[in-house]
CSV table of C-alpha atoms in Angstrom, one decimal:
chain,number,residue,atom,x,y,z
A,927,LEU,CA,-10.3,19.8,-12.8
A,928,SER,CA,-12.9,17.9,-14.9
A,929,ASP,CA,-16.2,16.6,-13.4
A,930,ILE,CA,-14.7,13.1,-13.5
A,931,GLN,CA,-11.6,14.3,-11.5
A,932,ARG,CA,-13.6,16.2,-8.9
A,933,ALA,CA,-16.0,13.3,-8.3
A,934,GLY,CA,-13.1,10.8,-8.1
A,935,ILE,CA,-10.9,12.8,-5.9
A,936,ALA,CA,-13.8,13.5,-3.5
A,937,ALA,CA,-14.6,9.8,-3.3
A,938,VAL,CA,-11.0,8.8,-2.7
A,939,ALA,CA,-10.6,11.5,0.0
A,940,LEU,CA,-13.6,9.9,1.8
A,941,GLY,CA,-11.8,6.5,1.7
A,942,SER,CA,-14.0,5.0,-1.0
A,943,ASP,CA,-12.9,2.6,-3.7
A,944,VAL,CA,-13.3,4.2,-7.1
A,945,LEU,CA,-14.0,2.8,-10.5
A,946,THR,CA,-14.0,5.4,-13.2
A,947,LEU,CA,-15.2,4.9,-16.8
A,948,ALA,CA,-14.8,7.8,-19.1
A,949,ALA,CA,-13.5,8.8,-22.5
A,950,THR,CA,-9.8,9.0,-23.3
A,951,GLY,CA,-8.3,12.3,-22.1
A,952,SER,CA,-10.9,12.9,-19.5
A,953,GLY,CA,-8.4,12.9,-16.6
A,954,LYS,CA,-9.0,9.5,-15.0
A,955,SER,CA,-5.3,8.9,-14.4
A,956,LEU,CA,-5.0,12.0,-12.3
A,957,VAL,CA,-7.5,10.5,-9.8
A,958,PHE,CA,-5.4,7.4,-9.5
A,959,LEU,CA,-2.1,9.2,-9.3
A,960,LEU,CA,-3.2,11.7,-6.6
A,961,ALA,CA,-4.5,8.8,-4.5
A,962,ALA,CA,-1.4,6.8,-4.9
A,963,ILE,CA,0.9,9.8,-4.2
A,964,ALA,CA,-1.1,10.8,-1.2
A,965,ARG,CA,-0.9,7.4,0.3
A,966,TRP,CA,2.8,7.1,-0.4
A,967,ALA,CA,3.5,10.6,1.1
A,968,GLU,CA,1.5,9.7,4.2
A,969,ALA,CA,3.6,6.5,4.7
A,970,VAL,CA,6.9,8.4,4.3
A,971,GLU,CA,5.8,11.0,6.8
A,972,LEU,CA,4.9,8.3,9.2
A,973,ASP,CA,8.3,6.7,8.6
A,974,GLU,CA,6.8,3.4,7.6
A,975,ALA,CA,9.5,0.8,6.8
A,976,LEU,CA,8.0,0.0,3.4
A,977,PRO,CA,5.9,2.7,1.8
A,978,PRO,CA,3.4,1.5,-0.7
A,979,VAL,CA,4.1,1.1,-4.4
A,980,ALA,CA,1.7,1.7,-7.2
A,981,LEU,CA,1.6,-0.2,-10.4
A,982,LEU,CA,-0.1,1.2,-13.5
A,983,VAL,CA,-0.6,-1.2,-16.3
A,984,VAL,CA,-1.2,0.3,-19.7
A,985,PRO,CA,-2.0,-1.4,-23.1
A,986,TYR,CA,0.7,0.2,-25.2
A,987,ILE,CA,4.1,1.9,-25.0
A,988,GLY,CA,2.9,5.4,-26.2
A,989,LEU,CA,0.4,5.6,-23.3
A,990,ALA,CA,3.0,4.3,-20.9
A,991,GLU,CA,5.4,7.0,-21.9
A,992,SER,CA,2.7,9.7,-21.6
A,993,GLN,CA,1.7,8.4,-18.2
A,994,LEU,CA,5.3,8.4,-17.0
A,995,ALA,CA,5.8,12.0,-18.2
A,996,SER,CA,2.6,13.1,-16.5
A,997,THR,CA,3.5,11.4,-13.3
A,998,GLU,CA,7.0,12.9,-13.2
A,999,ARG,CA,5.6,16.3,-13.9
A,1000,LEU,CA,3.0,16.0,-11.1
A,1001,LEU,CA,5.6,14.8,-8.6
A,1002,HIS,CA,8.0,17.6,-9.6
A,1003,CYS,CA,5.2,20.2,-9.2
A,1004,LEU,CA,4.0,18.8,-5.9
A,1005,TYR,CA,7.6,18.6,-4.5
A,1006,GLU,CA,8.3,22.2,-5.6
A,1007,ALA,CA,5.1,23.4,-4.0
A,1008,GLY,CA,6.1,21.7,-0.7
A,1009,ARG,CA,3.3,19.2,-0.8
A,1010,LEU,CA,5.6,16.1,-0.7
A,1011,PRO,CA,8.0,14.9,1.9
A,1012,ARG,CA,11.5,16.4,1.4
A,1013,ARG,CA,13.1,13.0,1.4
A,1014,ARG,CA,13.0,9.9,-0.8
A,1015,VAL,CA,11.5,11.8,-3.7
A,1016,HIS,CA,12.9,11.6,-7.2
A,1017,SER,CA,11.7,13.3,-10.3
A,1018,SER,CA,13.6,13.5,-13.5
A,1019,SER,CA,11.4,16.1,-15.1
A,1020,GLY,CA,12.3,19.7,-14.8
A,1021,GLY,CA,11.2,23.2,-15.8
A,1022,PRO,CA,8.7,25.5,-14.1
A,1023,CYS,CA,5.4,24.3,-12.8
A,1024,ARG,CA,2.3,26.0,-14.1
A,1025,ALA,CA,-1.4,25.3,-14.1
A,1026,ARG,CA,-2.8,23.7,-17.3
């Protein structure tokens, strides 16, 4: 994890709101994605009628495609590692999970 990711994840884990400003490619999106996925997984485990939905707005299609691929890969790896609920999870990515 980068310094930005460690600081952001720690703040989110404490329940703080986070605003992250950093260079492209520094890992800001992972902080957002992990927080959103954790909240969704908690809601599913608690069997909430309507689990939360996250919306990520990006300025151009190339970045949107990159974010989608990263999100699908993260969901797939978390699911395979047993870190997500075993129901209501869909990921269209495949292949083995490995640390990057």
